[in-house]
PDB file of N, CA and C in Angstrom:
ATOM      1  N   MET A   2     -10.905  -2.241-102.145  1.00  0.00           N
ATOM      2  CA  MET A   2     -10.518  -3.005-100.995  1.00  0.00           C
ATOM      3  C   MET A   2      -9.229  -2.465-100.389  1.00  0.00           C
ATOM      4  N   ARG A   3      -8.355  -1.965-101.242  1.00  0.00           N
ATOM      5  CA  ARG A   3      -7.117  -1.394-100.713  1.00  0.00           C
ATOM      6  C   ARG A   3      -7.410  -0.149 -99.891  1.00  0.00           C
ATOM      7  N   ALA A   4      -8.413   0.618-100.267  1.00  0.00           N
ATOM      8  CA  ALA A   4      -8.751   1.841 -99.546  1.00  0.00           C
ATOM      9  C   ALA A   4      -9.333   1.539 -98.161  1.00  0.00           C
ATOM     10  N   ASN A   5      -9.924   0.366 -97.990  1.00  0.00           N
ATOM     11  CA  ASN A   5     -10.508  -0.022 -96.708  1.00  0.00           C
ATOM     12  C   ASN A   5      -9.549  -0.847 -95.863  1.00  0.00           C
ATOM     13  N   GLY A   6      -8.267  -0.594 -96.018  1.00  0.00           N
ATOM     14  CA  GLY A   6      -7.278  -1.299 -95.208  1.00  0.00           C
ATOM     15  C   GLY A   6      -6.936  -2.664 -95.736  1.00  0.00           C
ATOM     16  N   GLY A   7      -7.007  -2.844 -97.072  1.00  0.00           N
ATOM     17  CA  GLY A   7      -6.729  -4.134 -97.683  1.00  0.00           C
ATOM     18  C   GLY A   7      -5.437  -4.738 -97.176  1.00  0.00           C
ATOM     19  N   ARG A   8      -5.492  -5.968 -96.769  1.00  0.00           N
ATOM     20  CA  ARG A   8      -4.327  -6.662 -96.253  1.00  0.00           C
ATOM     21  C   ARG A   8      -4.187  -7.988 -96.966  1.00  0.00           C
ATOM     22  N   ALA A   9      -3.214  -8.761 -96.595  1.00  0.00           N
ATOM     23  CA  ALA A   9      -2.982 -10.070 -97.204  1.00  0.00           C
ATOM     24  C   ALA A   9      -3.271 -11.168 -96.190  1.00  0.00           C
ATOM     25  N   VAL A  10      -3.815 -12.269 -96.684  1.00  0.00           N
ATOM     26  CA  VAL A  10      -3.990 -13.495 -95.899  1.00  0.00           C
ATOM     27  C   VAL A  10      -3.476 -14.633 -96.779  1.00  0.00           C
ATOM     28  N   TRP A  11      -3.388 -15.832 -96.207  1.00  0.00           N
ATOM     29  CA  TRP A  11      -2.895 -16.974 -96.962  1.00  0.00           C
ATOM     30  C   TRP A  11      -3.934 -18.068 -96.967  1.00  0.00           C
ATOM     31  N   LEU A  12      -4.191 -18.610 -98.150  1.00  0.00           N
ATOM     32  CA  LEU A  12      -5.111 -19.726 -98.326  1.00  0.00           C
ATOM     33  C   LEU A  12      -4.283 -21.002 -98.273  1.00  0.00           C
ATOM     34  N   ARG A  13      -4.599 -21.895 -97.336  1.00  0.00           N
ATOM     35  CA  ARG A  13      -3.844 -23.148 -97.187  1.00  0.00           C
ATOM     36  C   ARG A  13      -4.508 -24.203 -98.055  1.00  0.00           C
ATOM     37  N   THR A  14      -3.774 -24.668 -99.066  1.00  0.00           N
ATOM     38  CA  THR A  14      -4.288 -25.650-100.015  1.00  0.00           C
ATOM     39  C   THR A  14      -3.412 -26.898-100.000  1.00  0.00           C
ATOM     40  N   PRO A  15      -3.957 -28.022-100.446  1.00  0.00           N
ATOM     41  CA  PRO A  15      -3.138 -29.237-100.536  1.00  0.00           C
ATOM     42  C   PRO A  15      -2.012 -29.033-101.544  1.00  0.00           C
ATOM     43  N   ALA A  16      -0.830 -29.563-101.222  1.00  0.00           N
ATOM     44  CA  ALA A  16       0.301 -29.490-102.149  1.00  0.00           C
ATOM     45  C   ALA A  16       0.063 -30.457-103.303  1.00  0.00           C
ATOM     46  N   PRO A  17       0.603 -30.150-104.464  1.00  0.00           N
ATOM     47  CA  PRO A  17       0.438 -31.055-105.604  1.00  0.00           C
ATOM     48  C   PRO A  17       1.039 -32.434-105.321  1.00  0.00           C
ATOM     49  N   ALA A  18       0.466 -33.444-105.928  1.00  0.00           N
ATOM     50  CA  ALA A  18       0.973 -34.810-105.765  1.00  0.00           C
ATOM     51  C   ALA A  18       2.324 -34.947-106.456  1.00  0.00           C
ATOM     52  N   VAL A  19       3.147 -35.812-105.912  1.00  0.00           N
ATOM     53  CA  VAL A  19       4.466 -36.078-106.479  1.00  0.00           C
ATOM     54  C   VAL A  19       4.352 -37.299-107.388  1.00  0.00           C
ATOM     55  N   ALA A  20       4.741 -37.130-108.639  1.00  0.00           N
ATOM     56  CA  ALA A  20       4.642 -38.222-109.602  1.00  0.00           C
ATOM     57  C   ALA A  20       5.628 -39.337-109.255  1.00  0.00           C
ATOM     58  N   ASN A  21       5.215 -40.557-109.476  1.00  0.00           N
ATOM     59  CA  ASN A  21       6.043 -41.747-109.289  1.00  0.00           C
ATOM     60  C   ASN A  21       6.548 -41.915-107.856  1.00  0.00           C
ATOM     61  N   ASP A  22       5.779 -41.484-106.887  1.00  0.00           N
ATOM     62  CA  ASP A  22       6.143 -41.680-105.480  1.00  0.00           C
ATOM     63  C   ASP A  22       5.303 -42.825-104.938  1.00  0.00           C
ATOM     64  N   ASP A  23       5.948 -43.975-104.715  1.00  0.00           N
ATOM     65  CA  ASP A  23       5.229 -45.171-104.260  1.00  0.00           C
ATOM     66  C   ASP A  23       4.544 -44.958-102.923  1.00  0.00           C
ATOM     67  N   ALA A  24       5.213 -44.280-101.986  1.00  0.00           N
ATOM     68  CA  ALA A  24       4.631 -44.034-100.663  1.00  0.00           C
ATOM     69  C   ALA A  24       3.356 -43.207-100.771  1.00  0.00           C
ATOM     70  N   GLU A  25       3.352 -42.226-101.654  1.00  0.00           N
ATOM     71  CA  GLU A  25       2.150 -41.395-101.820  1.00  0.00           C
ATOM     72  C   GLU A  25       1.025 -42.186-102.474  1.00  0.00           C
ATOM     73  N   GLN A  26       1.355 -42.998-103.451  1.00  0.00           N
ATOM     74  CA  GLN A  26       0.346 -43.795-104.131  1.00  0.00           C
ATOM     75  C   GLN A  26      -0.295 -44.818-103.195  1.00  0.00           C
ATOM     76  N   LEU A  27       0.461 -45.283-102.205  1.00  0.00           N
ATOM     77  CA  LEU A  27      -0.061 -46.262-101.248  1.00  0.00           C
ATOM     78  C   LEU A  27      -0.705 -45.608-100.029  1.00  0.00           C
ATOM     79  N   GLY A  28      -0.676 -44.275 -99.961  1.00  0.00           N
ATOM     80  CA  GLY A  28      -1.270 -43.563 -98.839  1.00  0.00           C
ATOM     81  C   GLY A  28      -0.377 -43.542 -97.615  1.00  0.00           C
ATOM     82  N   LEU A  29       0.913 -43.807 -97.791  1.00  0.00           N
ATOM     83  CA  LEU A  29       1.848 -43.852 -96.669  1.00  0.00           C
ATOM     84  C   LEU A  29       2.530 -42.510 -96.417  1.00  0.00           C
ATOM     85  N   ALA A  30       2.502 -41.620 -97.368  1.00  0.00           N
ATOM     86  CA  ALA A  30       3.151 -40.316 -97.228  1.00  0.00           C
ATOM     87  C   ALA A  30       2.242 -39.351 -96.475  1.00  0.00           C
ATOM     88  N   VAL A  31       2.853 -38.470 -95.719  1.00  0.00           N
ATOM     89  CA  VAL A  31       2.100 -37.450 -94.992  1.00  0.00           C
ATOM     90  C   VAL A  31       1.677 -36.370 -95.993  1.00  0.00           C
ATOM     91  N   PRO A  32       0.392 -36.013 -96.027  1.00  0.00           N
ATOM     92  CA  PRO A  32      -0.045 -34.999 -96.978  1.00  0.00           C
ATOM     93  C   PRO A  32       0.634 -33.661 -96.701  1.00  0.00           C
ATOM     94  N   GLY A  33       0.991 -32.972 -97.765  1.00  0.00           N
ATOM     95  CA  GLY A  33       1.618 -31.665 -97.632  1.00  0.00           C
ATOM     96  C   GLY A  33       0.647 -30.551 -97.973  1.00  0.00           C
ATOM     97  N   PHE A  34       0.937 -29.371 -97.490  1.00  0.00           N
ATOM     98  CA  PHE A  34       0.109 -28.204 -97.775  1.00  0.00           C
ATOM     99  C   PHE A  34       0.995 -27.052 -98.218  1.00  0.00           C
ATOM    100  N   GLN A  35       0.401 -26.126 -98.937  1.00  0.00           N
ATOM    101  CA  GLN A  35       1.092 -24.908 -99.338  1.00  0.00           C
ATOM    102  C   GLN A  35       0.195 -23.724 -99.035  1.00  0.00           C
ATOM    103  N   ASP A  36       0.813 -22.602 -98.686  1.00  0.00           N
ATOM    104  CA  ASP A  36       0.067 -21.375 -98.416  1.00  0.00           C
ATOM    105  C   ASP A  36       0.221 -20.443 -99.601  1.00  0.00           C
ATOM    106  N   VAL A  37      -0.913 -19.957-100.115  1.00  0.00           N
ATOM    107  CA  VAL A  37      -0.937 -19.073-101.262  1.00  0.00           C
ATOM    108  C   VAL A  37      -1.516 -17.734-100.819  1.00  0.00           C
ATOM    109  N   GLU A  38      -0.836 -16.657-101.149  1.00  0.00           N
ATOM    110  CA  GLU A  38      -1.275 -15.328-100.709  1.00  0.00           C
ATOM    111  C   GLU A  38      -2.518 -14.870-101.460  1.00  0.00           C
ATOM    112  N   LEU A  39      -3.469 -14.310-100.708  1.00  0.00           N
ATOM    113  CA  LEU A  39      -4.636 -13.634-101.267  1.00  0.00           C
ATOM    114  C   LEU A  39      -4.560 -12.176-100.828  1.00  0.00           C
ATOM    115  N   SER A  40      -4.565 -11.273-101.781  1.00  0.00           N
ATOM    116  CA  SER A  40      -4.477  -9.851-101.460  1.00  0.00           C
ATOM    117  C   SER A  40      -5.050  -9.057-102.622  1.00  0.00           C
ATOM    118  N   PRO A  41      -5.808  -8.022-102.412  1.00  0.00           N
ATOM    119  CA  PRO A  41      -6.225  -7.446-101.138  1.00  0.00           C
ATOM    120  C   PRO A  41      -7.484  -8.124-100.594  1.00  0.00           C
ATOM    121  N   VAL A  42      -7.606  -8.086 -99.271  1.00  0.00           N
ATOM    122  CA  VAL A  42      -8.784  -8.604 -98.581  1.00  0.00           C
ATOM    123  C   VAL A  42      -9.214  -7.606 -97.520  1.00  0.00           C
ATOM    124  N   VAL A  43     -10.476  -7.684 -97.132  1.00  0.00           N
ATOM    125  CA  VAL A  43     -11.025  -6.842 -96.064  1.00  0.00           C
ATOM    126  C   VAL A  43     -11.754  -7.762 -95.096  1.00  0.00           C
ATOM    127  N   LEU A  44     -11.562  -7.554 -93.797  1.00  0.00           N
ATOM    128  CA  LEU A  44     -12.180  -8.375 -92.759  1.00  0.00           C
ATOM    129  C   LEU A  44     -13.351  -7.656 -92.109  1.00  0.00           C
ATOM    130  N   ARG A  45     -14.375  -8.435 -91.770  1.00  0.00           N
ATOM    131  CA  ARG A  45     -15.496  -7.949 -90.946  1.00  0.00           C
ATOM    132  C   ARG A  45     -15.786  -9.011 -89.898  1.00  0.00           C
ATOM    133  N   LYS A  46     -15.696  -8.645 -88.637  1.00  0.00           N
ATOM    134  CA  LYS A  46     -15.953  -9.600 -87.559  1.00  0.00           C
ATOM    135  C   LYS A  46     -17.341  -9.367 -86.985  1.00  0.00           C
ATOM    136  N   ALA A  47     -18.035 -10.482 -86.727  1.00  0.00           N
ATOM    137  CA  ALA A  47     -19.364 -10.434 -86.120  1.00  0.00           C
ATOM    138  C   ALA A  47     -19.541 -11.684 -85.272  1.00  0.00           C
ATOM    139  N   GLY A  48     -19.536 -11.514 -83.976  1.00  0.00           N
ATOM    140  CA  GLY A  48     -19.693 -12.658 -83.078  1.00  0.00           C
ATOM    141  C   GLY A  48     -18.512 -13.594 -83.179  1.00  0.00           C
ATOM    142  N   ASN A  49     -18.791 -14.892 -83.374  1.00  0.00           N
ATOM    143  CA  ASN A  49     -17.709 -15.867 -83.450  1.00  0.00           C
ATOM    144  C   ASN A  49     -17.293 -16.187 -84.886  1.00  0.00           C
ATOM    145  N   THR A  50     -17.815 -15.445 -85.865  1.00  0.00           N
ATOM    146  CA  THR A  50     -17.415 -15.647 -87.255  1.00  0.00           C
ATOM    147  C   THR A  50     -16.791 -14.363 -87.809  1.00  0.00           C
ATOM    148  N   THR A  51     -16.016 -14.553 -88.849  1.00  0.00           N
ATOM    149  CA  THR A  51     -15.379 -13.458 -89.553  1.00  0.00           C
ATOM    150  C   THR A  51     -15.742 -13.568 -91.017  1.00  0.00           C
ATOM    151  N   THR A  52     -16.096 -12.449 -91.637  1.00  0.00           N
ATOM    152  CA  THR A  52     -16.342 -12.433 -93.070  1.00  0.00           C
ATOM    153  C   THR A  52     -15.132 -11.822 -93.750  1.00  0.00           C
ATOM    154  N   LEU A  53     -14.632 -12.519 -94.746  1.00  0.00           N
ATOM    155  CA  LEU A  53     -13.459 -12.084 -95.485  1.00  0.00           C
ATOM    156  C   LEU A  53     -13.895 -11.757 -96.898  1.00  0.00           C
ATOM    157  N   LEU A  54     -13.710 -10.513 -97.318  1.00  0.00           N
ATOM    158  CA  LEU A  54     -13.991 -10.116 -98.693  1.00  0.00           C
ATOM    159  C   LEU A  54     -12.680 -10.152 -99.464  1.00  0.00           C
ATOM    160  N   VAL A  55     -12.650 -10.908-100.554  1.00  0.00           N
ATOM    161  CA  VAL A  55     -11.425 -11.112-101.326  1.00  0.00           C
ATOM    162  C   VAL A  55     -11.638 -10.588-102.739  1.00  0.00           C
ATOM    163  N   SER A  56     -10.627  -9.947-103.269  1.00  0.00           N
ATOM    164  CA  SER A  56     -10.655  -9.456-104.639  1.00  0.00           C
ATOM    165  C   SER A  56     -10.861 -10.606-105.617  1.00  0.00           C
ATOM    166  N   GLY A  57     -11.767 -10.435-106.562  1.00  0.00           N
ATOM    167  CA  GLY A  57     -12.025 -11.461-107.569  1.00  0.00           C
ATOM    168  C   GLY A  57     -10.814 -11.732-108.432  1.00  0.00           C
ATOM    169  N   SER A  58     -10.046 -10.694-108.762  1.00  0.00           N
ATOM    170  CA  SER A  58      -8.860 -10.893-109.601  1.00  0.00           C
ATOM    171  C   SER A  58      -7.794 -11.689-108.856  1.00  0.00           C
ATOM    172  N   ALA A  59      -7.679 -11.499-107.540  1.00  0.00           N
ATOM    173  CA  ALA A  59      -6.709 -12.264-106.754  1.00  0.00           C
ATOM    174  C   ALA A  59      -7.076 -13.748-106.736  1.00  0.00           C
ATOM    175  N   VAL A  60      -8.358 -14.037-106.567  1.00  0.00           N
ATOM    176  CA  VAL A  60      -8.808 -15.435-106.550  1.00  0.00           C
ATOM    177  C   VAL A  60      -8.629 -16.063-107.923  1.00  0.00           C
ATOM    178  N   ASN A  61      -8.954 -15.338-108.979  1.00  0.00           N
ATOM    179  CA  ASN A  61      -8.797 -15.871-110.334  1.00  0.00           C
ATOM    180  C   ASN A  61      -7.338 -16.178-110.650  1.00  0.00           C
ATOM    181  N   ALA A  62      -6.415 -15.353-110.133  1.00  0.00           N
ATOM    182  CA  ALA A  62      -4.992 -15.606-110.342  1.00  0.00           C
ATOM    183  C   ALA A  62      -4.567 -16.904-109.658  1.00  0.00           C
ATOM    184  N   VAL A  63      -5.062 -17.146-108.450  1.00  0.00           N
ATOM    185  CA  VAL A  63      -4.728 -18.374-107.719  1.00  0.00           C
ATOM    186  C   VAL A  63      -5.348 -19.587-108.411  1.00  0.00           C
ATOM    187  N   VAL A  64      -6.594 -19.462-108.846  1.00  0.00           N
ATOM    188  CA  VAL A  64      -7.265 -20.567-109.547  1.00  0.00           C
ATOM    189  C   VAL A  64      -6.456 -20.963-110.779  1.00  0.00           C
ATOM    190  N   GLY A  65      -5.992 -19.969-111.525  1.00  0.00           N
ATOM    191  CA  GLY A  65      -5.205 -20.247-112.729  1.00  0.00           C
ATOM    192  C   GLY A  65      -3.842 -20.829-112.430  1.00  0.00           C
ATOM    193  N   SER A  66      -3.144 -20.276-111.448  1.00  0.00           N
ATOM    194  CA  SER A  66      -1.786 -20.743-111.169  1.00  0.00           C
ATOM    195  C   SER A  66      -1.760 -22.134-110.556  1.00  0.00           C
ATOM    196  N   LEU A  67      -2.775 -22.488-109.772  1.00  0.00           N
ATOM    197  CA  LEU A  67      -2.826 -23.818-109.158  1.00  0.00           C
ATOM    198  C   LEU A  67      -3.629 -24.819-109.986  1.00  0.00           C
ATOM    199  N   GLN A  68      -4.153 -24.368-111.120  1.00  0.00           N
ATOM    200  CA  GLN A  68      -4.877 -25.193-112.082  1.00  0.00           C
ATOM    201  C   GLN A  68      -6.124 -25.857-111.497  1.00  0.00           C
ATOM    202  N   PHE A  69      -6.898 -25.074-110.721  1.00  0.00           N
ATOM    203  CA  PHE A  69      -8.200 -25.540-110.257  1.00  0.00           C
ATOM    204  C   PHE A  69      -9.232 -25.247-111.337  1.00  0.00           C
ATOM    205  N   ASN A  70     -10.333 -25.984-111.330  1.00  0.00           N
ATOM    206  CA  ASN A  70     -11.386 -25.779-112.321  1.00  0.00           C
ATOM    207  C   ASN A  70     -12.175 -24.507-112.066  1.00  0.00           C
ATOM    208  N   SER A  71     -12.324 -24.127-110.785  1.00  0.00           N
ATOM    209  CA  SER A  71     -13.112 -22.948-110.440  1.00  0.00           C
ATOM    210  C   SER A  71     -12.744 -22.480-109.039  1.00  0.00           C
ATOM    211  N   ALA A  72     -13.211 -21.296-108.693  1.00  0.00           N
ATOM    212  CA  ALA A  72     -12.997 -20.775-107.342  1.00  0.00           C
ATOM    213  C   ALA A  72     -13.751 -21.639-106.331  1.00  0.00           C
ATOM    214  N   GLN A  73     -14.892 -22.160-106.704  1.00  0.00           N
ATOM    215  CA  GLN A  73     -15.664 -23.017-105.806  1.00  0.00           C
ATOM    216  C   GLN A  73     -14.851 -24.246-105.408  1.00  0.00           C
ATOM    217  N   VAL A  74     -14.211 -24.882-106.364  1.00  0.00           N
ATOM    218  CA  VAL A  74     -13.390 -26.063-106.079  1.00  0.00           C
ATOM    219  C   VAL A  74     -12.196 -25.661-105.214  1.00  0.00           C
ATOM    220  N   LEU A  75     -11.603 -24.517-105.497  1.00  0.00           N
ATOM    221  CA  LEU A  75     -10.474 -24.019-104.705  1.00  0.00           C
ATOM    222  C   LEU A  75     -10.850 -23.873-103.235  1.00  0.00           C
ATOM    223  N   PHE A  76     -11.973 -23.196-102.951  1.00  0.00           N
ATOM    224  CA  PHE A  76     -12.386 -22.968-101.568  1.00  0.00           C
ATOM    225  C   PHE A  76     -12.835 -24.250-100.873  1.00  0.00           C
ATOM    226  N   GLU A  77     -13.432 -25.178-101.614  1.00  0.00           N
ATOM    227  CA  GLU A  77     -13.904 -26.423-101.013  1.00  0.00           C
ATOM    228  C   GLU A  77     -12.764 -27.389-100.692  1.00  0.00           C
ATOM    229  N   THR A  78     -11.655 -27.303-101.407  1.00  0.00           N
ATOM    230  CA  THR A  78     -10.521 -28.187-101.126  1.00  0.00           C
ATOM    231  C   THR A  78      -9.507 -27.544-100.185  1.00  0.00           C
ATOM    232  N   ALA A  79      -9.625 -26.252 -99.947  1.00  0.00           N
ATOM    233  CA  ALA A  79      -8.675 -25.565 -99.061  1.00  0.00           C
ATOM    234  C   ALA A  79      -8.852 -26.034 -97.617  1.00  0.00           C
ATOM    235  N   ALA A  80      -7.742 -26.099 -96.895  1.00  0.00           N
ATOM    236  CA  ALA A  80      -7.779 -26.467 -95.482  1.00  0.00           C
ATOM    237  C   ALA A  80      -8.236 -25.303 -94.624  1.00  0.00           C
ATOM    238  N   GLY A  81      -8.158 -24.092 -95.150  1.00  0.00           N
ATOM    239  CA  GLY A  81      -8.585 -22.911 -94.413  1.00  0.00           C
ATOM    240  C   GLY A  81      -7.818 -21.679 -94.834  1.00  0.00           C
ATOM    241  N   VAL A  82      -7.982 -20.620 -94.051  1.00  0.00           N
ATOM    242  CA  VAL A  82      -7.329 -19.336 -94.300  1.00  0.00           C
ATOM    243  C   VAL A  82      -6.440 -19.019 -93.103  1.00  0.00           C
ATOM    244  N   VAL A  83      -5.188 -18.653 -93.366  1.00  0.00           N
ATOM    245  CA  VAL A  83      -4.241 -18.311 -92.304  1.00  0.00           C
ATOM    246  C   VAL A  83      -4.159 -16.791 -92.193  1.00  0.00           C
ATOM    247  N   MET A  84      -4.500 -16.299 -90.984  1.00  0.00           N
ATOM    248  CA  MET A  84      -4.382 -14.872 -90.666  1.00  0.00           C
ATOM    249  C   MET A  84      -3.678 -14.744 -89.333  1.00  0.00           C
ATOM    250  N   ASP A  85      -2.649 -13.943 -89.282  1.00  0.00           N
ATOM    251  CA  ASP A  85      -1.905 -13.728 -88.037  1.00  0.00           C
ATOM    252  C   ASP A  85      -1.500 -15.051 -87.393  1.00  0.00           C
ATOM    253  N   GLU A  86      -1.055 -15.988 -88.226  1.00  0.00           N
ATOM    254  CA  GLU A  86      -0.565 -17.303 -87.805  1.00  0.00           C
ATOM    255  C   GLU A  86      -1.642 -18.190 -87.172  1.00  0.00           C
ATOM    256  N   VAL A  87      -2.907 -17.905 -87.448  1.00  0.00           N
ATOM    257  CA  VAL A  87      -4.035 -18.708 -86.969  1.00  0.00           C
ATOM    258  C   VAL A  87      -4.778 -19.249 -88.190  1.00  0.00           C
ATOM    259  N   LEU A  88      -5.094 -20.552 -88.174  1.00  0.00           N
ATOM    260  CA  LEU A  88      -5.812 -21.180 -89.276  1.00  0.00           C
ATOM    261  C   LEU A  88      -7.313 -21.129 -89.008  1.00  0.00           C
ATOM    262  N   TYR A  89      -8.051 -20.419 -89.863  1.00  0.00           N
ATOM    263  CA  TYR A  89      -9.505 -20.292 -89.773  1.00  0.00           C
ATOM    264  C   TYR A  89     -10.152 -21.282 -90.734  1.00  0.00           C
ATOM    265  N   THR A  90     -11.258 -21.877 -90.315  1.00  0.00           N
ATOM    266  CA  THR A  90     -12.020 -22.806 -91.152  1.00  0.00           C
ATOM    267  C   THR A  90     -12.961 -22.026 -92.060  1.00  0.00           C
ATOM    268  N   ILE A  91     -13.045 -22.433 -93.319  1.00  0.00           N
ATOM    269  CA  ILE A  91     -13.979 -21.812 -94.264  1.00  0.00           C
ATOM    270  C   ILE A  91     -15.330 -22.490 -94.110  1.00  0.00           C
ATOM    271  N   LEU A  92     -16.331 -21.733 -93.662  1.00  0.00           N
ATOM    272  CA  LEU A  92     -17.679 -22.277 -93.473  1.00  0.00           C
ATOM    273  C   LEU A  92     -18.523 -22.154 -94.733  1.00  0.00           C
ATOM    274  N   ASP A  93     -18.337 -21.046 -95.459  1.00  0.00           N
ATOM    275  CA  ASP A  93     -19.178 -20.761 -96.629  1.00  0.00           C
ATOM    276  C   ASP A  93     -18.438 -19.798 -97.538  1.00  0.00           C
ATOM    277  N   HIS A  94     -18.785 -19.811 -98.821  1.00  0.00           N
ATOM    278  CA  HIS A  94     -18.204 -18.861 -99.772  1.00  0.00           C
ATOM    279  C   HIS A  94     -19.266 -18.456-100.785  1.00  0.00           C
ATOM    280  N   THR A  95     -19.228 -17.181-101.168  1.00  0.00           N
ATOM    281  CA  THR A  95     -20.197 -16.622-102.102  1.00  0.00           C
ATOM    282  C   THR A  95     -19.480 -15.694-103.064  1.00  0.00           C
ATOM    283  N   ALA A  96     -19.856 -15.750-104.327  1.00  0.00           N
ATOM    284  CA  ALA A  96     -19.279 -14.860-105.335  1.00  0.00           C
ATOM    285  C   ALA A  96     -20.228 -13.705-105.600  1.00  0.00           C
ATOM    286  N   SER A  97     -19.674 -12.499-105.764  1.00  0.00           N
ATOM    287  CA  SER A  97     -20.455 -11.325-106.158  1.00  0.00           C
ATOM    288  C   SER A  97     -20.084 -10.990-107.595  1.00  0.00           C
ATOM    289  N   THR A  98     -21.100 -10.954-108.467  1.00  0.00           N
ATOM    290  CA  THR A  98     -20.841 -10.736-109.886  1.00  0.00           C
ATOM    291  C   THR A  98     -21.576  -9.516-110.417  1.00  0.00           C
ATOM    292  N   SER A  99     -21.043  -8.988-111.496  1.00  0.00           N
ATOM    293  CA  SER A  99     -21.674  -7.889-112.215  1.00  0.00           C
ATOM    294  C   SER A  99     -21.334  -8.061-113.688  1.00  0.00           C
ATOM    295  N   ASP A 100     -22.325  -8.017-114.537  1.00  0.00           N
ATOM    296  CA  ASP A 100     -22.149  -8.230-115.976  1.00  0.00           C
ATOM    297  C   ASP A 100     -21.427  -9.534-116.292  1.00  0.00           C
ATOM    298  N   GLY A 101     -21.716 -10.561-115.497  1.00  0.00           N
ATOM    299  CA  GLY A 101     -21.145 -11.870-115.741  1.00  0.00           C
ATOM    300  C   GLY A 101     -19.723 -12.063-115.249  1.00  0.00           C
ATOM    301  N   LYS A 102     -19.145 -11.048-114.615  1.00  0.00           N
ATOM    302  CA  LYS A 102     -17.774 -11.161-114.099  1.00  0.00           C
ATOM    303  C   LYS A 102     -17.784 -11.064-112.581  1.00  0.00           C
ATOM    304  N   THR A 103     -16.997 -11.907-111.930  1.00  0.00           N
ATOM    305  CA  THR A 103     -16.913 -11.897-110.474  1.00  0.00           C
ATOM    306  C   THR A 103     -15.931 -10.828-110.046  1.00  0.00           C
ATOM    307  N   TYR A 104     -16.383  -9.928-109.184  1.00  0.00           N
ATOM    308  CA  TYR A 104     -15.508  -8.863-108.702  1.00  0.00           C
ATOM    309  C   TYR A 104     -15.048  -9.082-107.273  1.00  0.00           C
ATOM    310  N   SER A 105     -15.734  -9.949-106.511  1.00  0.00           N
ATOM    311  CA  SER A 105     -15.263 -10.265-105.159  1.00  0.00           C
ATOM    312  C   SER A 105     -15.874 -11.583-104.694  1.00  0.00           C
ATOM    313  N   TYR A 106     -15.211 -12.155-103.695  1.00  0.00           N
ATOM    314  CA  TYR A 106     -15.699 -13.358-103.044  1.00  0.00           C
ATOM    315  C   TYR A 106     -15.835 -13.063-101.566  1.00  0.00           C
ATOM    316  N   SER A 107     -16.865 -13.609-100.968  1.00  0.00           N
ATOM    317  CA  SER A 107     -17.096 -13.449 -99.539  1.00  0.00           C
ATOM    318  C   SER A 107     -16.951 -14.818 -98.883  1.00  0.00           C
ATOM    319  N   LEU A 108     -16.023 -14.918 -97.934  1.00  0.00           N
ATOM    320  CA  LEU A 108     -15.793 -16.168 -97.222  1.00  0.00           C
ATOM    321  C   LEU A 108     -16.213 -15.995 -95.778  1.00  0.00           C
ATOM    322  N   THR A 109     -17.024 -16.889 -95.265  1.00  0.00           N
ATOM    323  CA  THR A 109     -17.379 -16.893 -93.858  1.00  0.00           C
ATOM    324  C   THR A 109     -16.419 -17.837 -93.157  1.00  0.00           C
ATOM    325  N   LEU A 110     -15.705 -17.318 -92.149  1.00  0.00           N
ATOM    326  CA  LEU A 110     -14.664 -18.062 -91.466  1.00  0.00           C
ATOM    327  C   LEU A 110     -14.997 -18.243 -90.000  1.00  0.00           C
ATOM    328  N   ARG A 111     -14.476 -19.333 -89.426  1.00  0.00           N
ATOM    329  CA  ARG A 111     -14.615 -19.570 -87.988  1.00  0.00           C
ATOM    330  C   ARG A 111     -13.222 -19.791 -87.410  1.00  0.00           C
ATOM    331  N   ALA A 112     -12.947 -19.093 -86.312  1.00  0.00           N
ATOM    332  CA  ALA A 112     -11.661 -19.254 -85.624  1.00  0.00           C
ATOM    333  C   ALA A 112     -11.626 -20.606 -84.924  1.00  0.00           C
ATOM    334  N   PRO A 113     -10.441 -21.144 -84.684  1.00  0.00           N
ATOM    335  CA  PRO A 113     -10.356 -22.427 -83.969  1.00  0.00           C
ATOM    336  C   PRO A 113     -10.792 -22.260 -82.518  1.00  0.00           C
ATOM    337  N   GLU A 114     -11.261 -23.370 -81.937  1.00  0.00           N
ATOM    338  CA  GLU A 114     -11.641 -23.368 -80.533  1.00  0.00           C
ATOM    339  C   GLU A 114     -10.394 -23.196 -79.689  1.00  0.00           C
ATOM    340  N   ARG A 115     -10.501 -22.394 -78.668  1.00  0.00           N
ATOM    341  CA  ARG A 115      -9.323 -22.144 -77.799  1.00  0.00           C
ATOM    342  C   ARG A 115      -9.393 -22.982 -76.582  1.00  0.00           C
TER     343      ARG A 115
END
C-alpha cells in the first residue's frame, strides 16, 4: 500500500465515556469524538463513492488500542472517515483474508452532499 501512494486518513470514533459524570449518565452532555489515524491507505474513486483500502495491521492496532471487540464493531460505530478535512460516511466494509489472517479492509465511502 505504501508503494501505491499510501497516505493517512483519520477514523472518527466516539470518545470514551467519562466515569462518574452525572450529565453524561443523564444524556445531558454533548457526545465527544476522537480522530484516530489509519495508515497506510489507498484510495480508489468511482462515481460518487470512494473505496478506501486500509492495512489490516493498522486496523488491528486501532481495534486493540481503543478496546473494540472487532474491526466490524469499530467500523459500525465510527462516525466516518476524515480525508482532507471532509467527513465521509462509511457505507460498507469488507475484510480480505489469507490463511485466516486479515491483510486489508475495504471501506466504501460516500462524500457529504454539497
